[in-house]
Amino acid sequence: MRTVKTGGGTTSRELLTFIAMVTSVMLGLTALSMALAEQMPTVPTHNMSNKERNELKEEAREMFYHAYRAYMDNAYPADELMPLSCTGRYRGVTPSRGDLDDTLGNFSMTLVDTLDTLVVLGDIEEFEHAVKLVIKDVKFDNDIIVSVFETNIRMIGGLLSGHILAEYVQKQADVMTWYRGELLEMAKDLGYRLLPAFNTSTGIPHARVNLKHGMKVEALRHSRETCTACAGTILLEFAALSRLSGEPIFEVKAHAAMDALWKMRHRSSELMGTVLNVHSGDWIRRESGVGAGIDSYYEYCLKSYILLGDERYLARFNRHYHAIMKYISQGPMLLDVQMHRPHTKTRNFMDALLAFWPGLQVLSGDLKPAVQTHEMLYQVMQMHTFIPEAFTFDFQVHWGQHHLRPEFIESTYFLYRATGDHYYLHAGKKALKALQKHAKVPCGYAAVNDVRTGKHEDRMDSYVLSETFKYLFLLFSDPADLILNIEDFIFTTEAHLLPLTLGQLGNHTFNGVRDQDEQVHMLDYMRSCPSPNKLFPETVRRPLRDLVTGVCPRISSAKRLRAADFQAGNTDHLRTVYDMGITMVSLGEGKVQLLHSFHNAKSPEDAERGLIFMQEMVELSNSNSIPNTQLQAVAFQRDGDRELRILEAGPSHFGMELVNDLSVVQRAVFAKPVKVCSALKNADEIRGKIVIIERGECTFVDKARRVQTAGAVAAIVFDNTPNTSINNQQMFAMSGDGRDDVQIPVVFLFTKEAEQLIKAVREQPSLELTLMSVTGLKEKLAKEQQQRASTTKTDTKSSDTKATP
């Protein structure tokens, strides 16, 4: 990011580079407007008829049974169905997928995860049959290492919810009279198998544990890292387990883990990082956001208060929430920052897991930003059919997978329940039809490997049945038609139902004494109750959607401050941009950054003016790319070529920086696999070479680490989007993850430039490449030209000198 010092005469043109990260957001709005102009000529605003809503409810039911029967007929008792192979996925039998398989424990996960969905659908007969199967077939004495987090939310949560609903239907419908709490005993057995993971000096649990041997296995001897969400998404299930079983150890351990995490927050920003050391509590990754690695920690702070009535968690949530809205929320965007430097953005994309956030905001009573973020996500979904696993600030695909995740549908459901606005029924219909058209296969529903191609992946996670179809069914259902009152329950992060009456069973683990670290702040009880008022959010959505789709009725230009006229030293201008929700953040050394947030604007009209102002800043800065001093060059000269070919490349925020006369000169090889998101197959060939890598599927920095470990001296990452070029795209720098362990230089080529390089290397494998900064290379070539000119002049003089007799 390029910044300049401000002074009394600083103009808007000098300020263009203050907003490098935020301009990406606005560029995204511009890009999205073009993509949606034809796709979304109109937005449904009419109420959905009861007939159509009922048809969609029944279609959601049929979708569930299509997937459920495919699993039961072809995969059970395996943990998951592989819908393309039409067979089950077993740990240790099916080819390994690496860490992803830590979810599996050979304990029929999909059936356990699905039990309460059967009750929500009113299918008591199948629920009873499924409970009998679980009791008969599921065992936990397996010599398998599993994820503590996933096993807790899917298995313990599923068993507890199944137990609670089994007793519920016993009382309400006089069925399942044979049931005697077997699922609760199974949950207790599994809970004890997870407890060894909590034996750390901090109380924060290890990420993984062996179901049979605890932590006493060689593979876990060096275990030390876990994610914030992994450690902070235990309490609902463990508290329920303790209160239902009468054994307090589970709730004690979960409270201790949450207390330890709270103490690890950054005291100034009130933000959390994403990965930490379970022994020391030191942060390993300090990025802070609301998506992967941290999402459900925030969810459980609020829901622990709702379920247990413990005000510590309300206070913690509200302090975190205030920090998130201050530093991470930028209008509809949620942008990751450094927890200890919260004005510093850490990456140029958002991940799909953050789609749960609007739903949590609804639960907290803050509806306006929930509507805004949901609208942004809805438009991303329409642009790509599904929300990609990660997408850039200009809404392009970063990671193309879509694993049939439930988070967007979950937020749609909560927004509909809060507002009664049928707009959200139409959004849910769009999501349902996309699943039917692009994910349904003869044997269930298959994840999408790449939203751009629609290619399927042989994967159907258990949450598709536990969450995705459950929320779809509930969205289109009339609560009066359900056999249970959903208002009496809270959803866990896996959408398992826990009754609010659990809070009445008492908590024997909290002595009522507030830790000295938890001084009461005014912020602790802000937004503490969900709003009972109906919100009609079209007035909130309209400015954002209209701006994005290019049909915004512009505010009178005579009354609006233009970006081209803005002066940082003009107090009237500063007051005006502040009212528009734009803040100027000091970056030190006289540098500032402009940030815009709907949340901070004086009024919706001012917020719209702020969006237009920021968009104008982007338009003014379109011609400004990364400074030449940061641009990198990939240069080569093929046999027979008279001139050196120079391809301009983007830099990275990690690895060695090629500045001045620093360069790398070496032959190039292609990585195998070319995306380097799994083990390298040609590591020996890579040693000492420049490696060519394709973008996608995993992070830039992970790719760099893998080839660096194999001995590469540098890496070139090329784009995976057709027809991109340095001439038609704004250059960007590849983001890191906060760890400073990459030493080799890594540069980025857009597709058109990469095609030239790839063709040259394939035609001439011995071709030498030079990686260097553009400025450094130009200076080097200029010096060489001067030297050649000087040598030629000297030779000419020598030839003119006559010999003396």
PDB file of N, CA, C and O in Angstrom, residues 8 81 153 159 167 246 268 280 287 332 342 377 391 401 456 471 481 537 596 740 756 761:
ATOM      1  N   GLY A   8      -1.658  20.857   4.980  1.00  0.00           N
ATOM      2  CA  GLY A   8      -2.765  21.780   4.785  1.00  0.00           C
ATOM      3  C   GLY A   8      -3.241  21.834   3.360  1.00  0.00           C
ATOM      4  O   GLY A   8      -4.406  22.082   3.096  1.00  0.00           O
ATOM      5  N   LEU A  81     -21.167 -40.073   3.103  1.00  0.00           N
ATOM      6  CA  LEU A  81     -21.461 -40.583   1.769  1.00  0.00           C
ATOM      7  C   LEU A  81     -20.543 -39.904   0.758  1.00  0.00           C
ATOM      8  O   LEU A  81     -20.324 -38.697   0.830  1.00  0.00           O
ATOM      9  N   ILE A 153     -18.924 -30.847  18.119  1.00  0.00           N
ATOM     10  CA  ILE A 153     -20.120 -30.198  17.560  1.00  0.00           C
ATOM     11  C   ILE A 153     -20.993 -31.164  16.779  1.00  0.00           C
ATOM     12  O   ILE A 153     -22.229 -31.041  16.782  1.00  0.00           O
ATOM     13  N   LEU A 159     -25.676 -36.418  19.553  1.00  0.00           N
ATOM     14  CA  LEU A 159     -26.176 -37.376  20.546  1.00  0.00           C
ATOM     15  C   LEU A 159     -27.033 -36.685  21.596  1.00  0.00           C
ATOM     16  O   LEU A 159     -28.099 -37.192  21.990  1.00  0.00           O
ATOM     17  N   GLU A 167     -36.607 -37.875  24.515  1.00  0.00           N
ATOM     18  CA  GLU A 167     -37.423 -37.687  25.716  1.00  0.00           C
ATOM     19  C   GLU A 167     -38.609 -36.761  25.440  1.00  0.00           C
ATOM     20  O   GLU A 167     -39.690 -36.929  26.012  1.00  0.00           O
ATOM     21  N   GLY A 246     -25.284 -34.801  35.162  1.00  0.00           N
ATOM     22  CA  GLY A 246     -24.947 -34.572  36.561  1.00  0.00           C
ATOM     23  C   GLY A 246     -23.470 -34.653  36.862  1.00  0.00           C
ATOM     24  O   GLY A 246     -23.064 -34.615  38.026  1.00  0.00           O
ATOM     25  N   SER A 268      -5.869  -3.959  23.971  1.00  0.00           N
ATOM     26  CA  SER A 268      -6.155  -2.657  23.384  1.00  0.00           C
ATOM     27  C   SER A 268      -7.275  -2.742  22.356  1.00  0.00           C
ATOM     28  O   SER A 268      -8.227  -1.971  22.380  1.00  0.00           O
ATOM     29  N   SER A 280       1.528 -22.479  25.940  1.00  0.00           N
ATOM     30  CA  SER A 280       1.955 -21.156  26.405  1.00  0.00           C
ATOM     31  C   SER A 280       0.871 -20.090  26.264  1.00  0.00           C
ATOM     32  O   SER A 280       0.912 -19.065  26.932  1.00  0.00           O
ATOM     33  N   GLU A 287      -4.008 -12.883  12.790  1.00  0.00           N
ATOM     34  CA  GLU A 287      -5.077 -12.326  11.973  1.00  0.00           C
ATOM     35  C   GLU A 287      -6.397 -12.430  12.720  1.00  0.00           C
ATOM     36  O   GLU A 287      -6.679 -13.431  13.375  1.00  0.00           O
ATOM     37  N   PRO A 332     -20.622  -3.328   4.108  1.00  0.00           N
ATOM     38  CA  PRO A 332     -21.078  -4.720   4.085  1.00  0.00           C
ATOM     39  C   PRO A 332     -19.937  -5.723   4.177  1.00  0.00           C
ATOM     40  O   PRO A 332     -20.174  -6.913   4.321  1.00  0.00           O
ATOM     41  N   PRO A 342      -4.940  -3.209  14.506  1.00  0.00           N
ATOM     42  CA  PRO A 342      -6.250  -3.438  13.894  1.00  0.00           C
ATOM     43  C   PRO A 342      -6.569  -2.572  12.694  1.00  0.00           C
ATOM     44  O   PRO A 342      -7.592  -2.790  12.048  1.00  0.00           O
ATOM     45  N   LEU A 377     -23.525 -10.747   0.381  1.00  0.00           N
ATOM     46  CA  LEU A 377     -23.330 -12.189   0.162  1.00  0.00           C
ATOM     47  C   LEU A 377     -24.332 -12.728  -0.862  1.00  0.00           C
ATOM     48  O   LEU A 377     -23.989 -13.572  -1.694  1.00  0.00           O
ATOM     49  N   PHE A 391     -13.627 -15.380  -1.692  1.00  0.00           N
ATOM     50  CA  PHE A 391     -13.748 -14.461  -2.813  1.00  0.00           C
ATOM     51  C   PHE A 391     -13.047 -13.159  -2.460  1.00  0.00           C
ATOM     52  O   PHE A 391     -12.964 -12.766  -1.292  1.00  0.00           O
ATOM     53  N   GLN A 401     -14.141 -23.656  -4.563  1.00  0.00           N
ATOM     54  CA  GLN A 401     -15.002 -24.735  -4.078  1.00  0.00           C
ATOM     55  C   GLN A 401     -16.272 -24.194  -3.412  1.00  0.00           C
ATOM     56  O   GLN A 401     -16.295 -23.093  -2.878  1.00  0.00           O
ATOM     57  N   HIS A 456     -18.067 -31.309 -10.105  1.00  0.00           N
ATOM     58  CA  HIS A 456     -18.425 -31.842  -8.795  1.00  0.00           C
ATOM     59  C   HIS A 456     -17.218 -32.432  -8.073  1.00  0.00           C
ATOM     60  O   HIS A 456     -16.193 -32.754  -8.681  1.00  0.00           O
ATOM     61  N   TYR A 471     -32.166 -25.795   7.774  1.00  0.00           N
ATOM     62  CA  TYR A 471     -32.476 -24.368   7.705  1.00  0.00           C
ATOM     63  C   TYR A 471     -33.366 -24.046   6.506  1.00  0.00           C
ATOM     64  O   TYR A 471     -34.239 -23.170   6.590  1.00  0.00           O
ATOM     65  N   ASP A 481     -46.751 -25.335  12.223  1.00  0.00           N
ATOM     66  CA  ASP A 481     -46.867 -26.664  11.626  1.00  0.00           C
ATOM     67  C   ASP A 481     -45.836 -27.646  12.166  1.00  0.00           C
ATOM     68  O   ASP A 481     -45.904 -28.845  11.895  1.00  0.00           O
ATOM     69  N   PRO A 537     -36.254  -4.135   5.822  1.00  0.00           N
ATOM     70  CA  PRO A 537     -34.880  -3.770   5.471  1.00  0.00           C
ATOM     71  C   PRO A 537     -34.676  -3.334   4.034  1.00  0.00           C
ATOM     72  O   PRO A 537     -33.545  -3.118   3.631  1.00  0.00           O
ATOM     73  N   HIS A 596     -14.450   3.485   5.021  1.00  0.00           N
ATOM     74  CA  HIS A 596     -15.872   3.831   4.979  1.00  0.00           C
ATOM     75  C   HIS A 596     -16.703   2.733   5.616  1.00  0.00           C
ATOM     76  O   HIS A 596     -16.457   1.550   5.405  1.00  0.00           O
ATOM     77  N   ASP A 740       6.436 -15.193   9.559  1.00  0.00           N
ATOM     78  CA  ASP A 740       7.577 -14.738   8.762  1.00  0.00           C
ATOM     79  C   ASP A 740       8.557 -15.891   8.544  1.00  0.00           C
ATOM     80  O   ASP A 740       9.690 -15.862   8.993  1.00  0.00           O
ATOM     81  N   GLN A 756       2.914 -16.428 -21.961  1.00  0.00           N
ATOM     82  CA  GLN A 756       4.188 -16.234 -22.657  1.00  0.00           C
ATOM     83  C   GLN A 756       5.312 -16.997 -21.962  1.00  0.00           C
ATOM     84  O   GLN A 756       6.136 -17.643 -22.611  1.00  0.00           O
ATOM     85  N   VAL A 761       9.098 -21.696 -21.554  1.00  0.00           N
ATOM     86  CA  VAL A 761       9.748 -22.728 -20.733  1.00  0.00           C
ATOM     87  C   VAL A 761       9.493 -24.110 -21.315  1.00  0.00           C
ATOM     88  O   VAL A 761      10.381 -24.971 -21.324  1.00  0.00           O
TER      89      VAL A 761
END
